[in-house]
Structure formats: C-alpha cells, structure tokens
Coordinates of C-alpha atoms in Angstrom, one line a residue:
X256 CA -12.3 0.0 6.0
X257 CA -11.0 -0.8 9.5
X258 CA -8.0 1.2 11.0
X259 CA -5.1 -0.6 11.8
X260 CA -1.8 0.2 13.3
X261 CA 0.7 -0.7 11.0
X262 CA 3.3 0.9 13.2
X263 CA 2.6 -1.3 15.9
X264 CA 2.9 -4.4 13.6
X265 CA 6.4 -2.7 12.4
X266 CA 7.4 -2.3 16.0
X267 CA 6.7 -5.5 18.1
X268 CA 7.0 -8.7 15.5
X269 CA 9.7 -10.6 14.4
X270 CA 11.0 -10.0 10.6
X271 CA 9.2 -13.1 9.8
X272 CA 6.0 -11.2 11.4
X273 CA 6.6 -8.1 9.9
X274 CA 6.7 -8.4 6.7
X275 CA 4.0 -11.0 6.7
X276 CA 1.4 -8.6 8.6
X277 CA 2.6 -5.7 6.8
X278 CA 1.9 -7.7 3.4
X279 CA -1.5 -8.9 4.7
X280 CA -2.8 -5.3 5.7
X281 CA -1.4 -4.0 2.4
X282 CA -3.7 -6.7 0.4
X283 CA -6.5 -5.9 2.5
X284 CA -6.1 -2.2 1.5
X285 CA -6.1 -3.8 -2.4
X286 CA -9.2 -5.8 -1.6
X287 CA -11.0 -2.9 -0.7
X288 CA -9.9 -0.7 -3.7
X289 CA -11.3 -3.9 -5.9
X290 CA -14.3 -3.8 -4.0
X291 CA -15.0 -0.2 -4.5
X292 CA -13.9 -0.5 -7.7
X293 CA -15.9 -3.7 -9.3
X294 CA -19.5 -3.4 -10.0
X295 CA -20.4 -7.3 -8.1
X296 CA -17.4 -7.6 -6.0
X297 CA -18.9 -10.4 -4.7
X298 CA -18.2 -12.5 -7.8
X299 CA -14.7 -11.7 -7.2
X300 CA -14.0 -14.8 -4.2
X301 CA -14.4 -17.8 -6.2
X302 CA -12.1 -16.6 -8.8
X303 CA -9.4 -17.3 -6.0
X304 CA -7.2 -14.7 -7.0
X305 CA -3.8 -14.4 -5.3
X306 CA -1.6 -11.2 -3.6
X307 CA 0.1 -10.9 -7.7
X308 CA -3.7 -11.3 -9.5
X309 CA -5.5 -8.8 -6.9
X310 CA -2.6 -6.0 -7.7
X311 CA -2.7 -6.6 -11.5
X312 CA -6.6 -6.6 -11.3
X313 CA -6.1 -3.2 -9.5
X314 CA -4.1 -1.9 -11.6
X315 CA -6.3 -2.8 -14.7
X316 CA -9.1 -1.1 -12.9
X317 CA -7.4 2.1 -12.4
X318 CA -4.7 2.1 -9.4
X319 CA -2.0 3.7 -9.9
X320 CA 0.4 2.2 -11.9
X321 CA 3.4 3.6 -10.0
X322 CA 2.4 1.2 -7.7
X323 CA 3.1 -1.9 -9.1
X324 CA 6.5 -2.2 -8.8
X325 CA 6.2 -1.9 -4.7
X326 CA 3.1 -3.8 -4.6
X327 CA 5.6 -6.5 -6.7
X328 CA 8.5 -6.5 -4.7
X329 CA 6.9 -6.5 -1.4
X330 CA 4.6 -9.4 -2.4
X331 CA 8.4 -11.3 -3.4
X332 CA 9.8 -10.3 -0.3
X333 CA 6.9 -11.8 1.5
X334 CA 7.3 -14.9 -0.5
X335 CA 10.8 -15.5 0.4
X336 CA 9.9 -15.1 4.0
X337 CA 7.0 -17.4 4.1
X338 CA 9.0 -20.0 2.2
X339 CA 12.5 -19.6 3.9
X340 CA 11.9 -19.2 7.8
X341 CA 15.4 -18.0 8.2
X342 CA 15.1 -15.1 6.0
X343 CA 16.3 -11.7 7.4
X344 CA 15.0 -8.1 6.7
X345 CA 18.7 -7.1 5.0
X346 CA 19.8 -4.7 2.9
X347 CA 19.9 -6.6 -0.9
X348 CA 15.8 -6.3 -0.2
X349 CA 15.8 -3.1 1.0
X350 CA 17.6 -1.9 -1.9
X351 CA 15.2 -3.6 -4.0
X352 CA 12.6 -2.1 -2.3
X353 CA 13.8 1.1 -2.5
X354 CA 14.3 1.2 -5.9
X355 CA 10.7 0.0 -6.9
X356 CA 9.6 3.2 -5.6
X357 CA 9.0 6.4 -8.0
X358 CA 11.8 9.3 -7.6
X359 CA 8.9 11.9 -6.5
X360 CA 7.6 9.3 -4.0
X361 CA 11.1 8.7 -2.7
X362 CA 11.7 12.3 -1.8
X363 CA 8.2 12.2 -0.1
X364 CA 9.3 10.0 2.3
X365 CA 12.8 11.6 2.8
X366 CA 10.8 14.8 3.5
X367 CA 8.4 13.1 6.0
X368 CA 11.7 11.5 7.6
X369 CA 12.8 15.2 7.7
X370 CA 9.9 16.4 9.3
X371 CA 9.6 13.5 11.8
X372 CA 12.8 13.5 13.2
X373 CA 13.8 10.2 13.0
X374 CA 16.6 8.9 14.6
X375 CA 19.1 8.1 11.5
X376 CA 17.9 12.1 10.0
X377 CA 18.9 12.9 13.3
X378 CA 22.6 11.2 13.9
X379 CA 23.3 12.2 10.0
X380 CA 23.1 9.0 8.9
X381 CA 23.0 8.7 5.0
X382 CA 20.2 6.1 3.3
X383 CA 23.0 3.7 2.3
X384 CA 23.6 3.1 5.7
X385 CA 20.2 3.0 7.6
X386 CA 19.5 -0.2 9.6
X387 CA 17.2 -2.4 7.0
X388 CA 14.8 -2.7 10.0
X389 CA 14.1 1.3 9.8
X390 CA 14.4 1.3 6.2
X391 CA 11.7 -1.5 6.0
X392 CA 9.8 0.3 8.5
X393 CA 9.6 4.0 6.6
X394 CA 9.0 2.0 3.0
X395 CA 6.2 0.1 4.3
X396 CA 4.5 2.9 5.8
X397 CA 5.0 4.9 2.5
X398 CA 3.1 2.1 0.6
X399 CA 0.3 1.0 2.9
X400 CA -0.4 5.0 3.1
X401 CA 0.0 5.1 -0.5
X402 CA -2.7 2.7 -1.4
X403 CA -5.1 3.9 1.6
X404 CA -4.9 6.9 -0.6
X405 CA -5.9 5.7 -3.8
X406 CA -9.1 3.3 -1.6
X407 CA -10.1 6.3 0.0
X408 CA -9.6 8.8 -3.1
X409 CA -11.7 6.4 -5.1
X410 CA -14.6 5.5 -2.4
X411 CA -15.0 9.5 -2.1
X412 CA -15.2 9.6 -5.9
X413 CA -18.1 7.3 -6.1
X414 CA -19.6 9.2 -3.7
X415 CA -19.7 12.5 -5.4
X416 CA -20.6 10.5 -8.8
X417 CA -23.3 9.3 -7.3
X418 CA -24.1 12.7 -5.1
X419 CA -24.4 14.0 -8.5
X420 CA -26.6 11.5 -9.8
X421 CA -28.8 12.2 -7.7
X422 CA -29.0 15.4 -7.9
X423 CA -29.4 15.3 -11.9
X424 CA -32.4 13.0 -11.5
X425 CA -33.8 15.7 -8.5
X426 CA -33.3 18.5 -11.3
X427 CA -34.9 16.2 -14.3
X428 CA -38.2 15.5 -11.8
X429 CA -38.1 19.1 -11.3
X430 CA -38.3 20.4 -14.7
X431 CA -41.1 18.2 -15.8

C-alpha cells in the first residue's frame, strides 16, 4: 500500500480537489482491503465495479459495517461535487457527515482534536460552529485512518493465518 499524505491533499486543493482526492485515496484504501480480502482479486476489474459496489463488496467480505454510512456519504458528497462544479464544502454536508459517523468514533476524533491542539479546541469554539473546511478536514482524516486500519488489520491477519499454516504443516512433517 503506498503512503500518501492526505493532509497535504486537505491543505493545498480547492473544495472541488479536496473532496475528490480525499474520495480517490479513500477507494484506494477499499481496493486494497478487497484485494487482501478476495481469493483472485484479479477477477475483480472486469466486473467494473464502482465507489458504492467496492464499499458494499467490502462490507460483505468483512469490513466493518460501522463504516458504511461514511464510506456512503462521502461517496454522495463526491458525487455532487464532480457533477455540480460550484459546489462548496458547507455545513448541510458536514452535518451529514458528521452524523454518519458512530458515537464512539465521534468522541475519538474529539479526543484526538483534544490532544492535537487544534485551532477551534483551542479558541473554544463548539462543533456547531467549526469552519466546514476544518470539519471536513478532521472527518476525512478519521475515515481514511479508519479503513487503513481495517487494510492493515486484515493483511496482518493473513499473515499470521498463514504463519501458522505453516508451522502446522512443519509440526505434521515432523511427527511422521
């Protein structure tokens, strides 16, 4: 999986450009869990899946499913951007956005806000009245590191599964 700076993309692009890179790099993270998660993942491309069929295929092959509604709304709001060149990052999505997320997730990113000093945590400004730009910036973080997660979790689950393969056939040639 290649690293990518999603902070950078959050910093320097237009709203146009940041939710469309953000939305990219967030699929990529999805292809990857499919890939790690199918047995031929190479049989996957000519089924032409899109950004909705990838997430539900995910989510049928074990992603979390607390995920969906995130994955969902961000894949709208990336619709009505690449569709409507005058949309704006406001706050009707960012409310949407918000509210996709789980409760224990939400105060996971509060905390991390917390801890991080950002500027609106800093000036005492309550969530209702953060710029959309920063909310859009901490929600997007919290999902792409959210599904880099659940890639990574399961990529170092196959490799224990098949660590201890391995190591079952070793013991089996052993005691014969």
């Amino acid at each position: 999986m290649k690293s990518v700076n999603v902070s950078s993309i959050l910093l320097q692009e237009s709203d146009l450009g940041k939710v469309i890179h953000t939305q990219i790099q967030i699929e990529h993270l999805i292809n990857d869990y499919l890939a790690s998660a199918l047995e031929y993942p190479e049989h996957l491309k000519p089924i032409g899946l899109d950004y909705s069929g990838k997430v539900q295929l995910a989510l049928a092959l074990g992603l979390s499913s607390e995920l969906k509604k995130p994955l969902g709304v961000l894949g709208k709001i990336r619709n009505d951007f690449a569709h409507n060149l005058d949309t704006k990052i406001d706050t009707s999505y960012m409310n949407n956005f918000y509210d996709s997320f789980p409760a224990e997730r939400k105060e996971e990113f509060m905390k991390v806000a917390r801890e991080t000093n950002q500027s609106w945590i800093v000036e005492s400004v309550p969530w209702k009245k953060v710029k959309p730009e920063q909310k859009f910036q901490l929600l997007c973080i919290t999902l792409y590191y959210w599904c880099k997660f659940h890639v990574e979790s399961l990529q170092q689950e196959q490799k224990m599964n098949k660590l201890g393969r391995l190591a079952l056939k070793q013991l089996d040639a052993s005691s014969k």
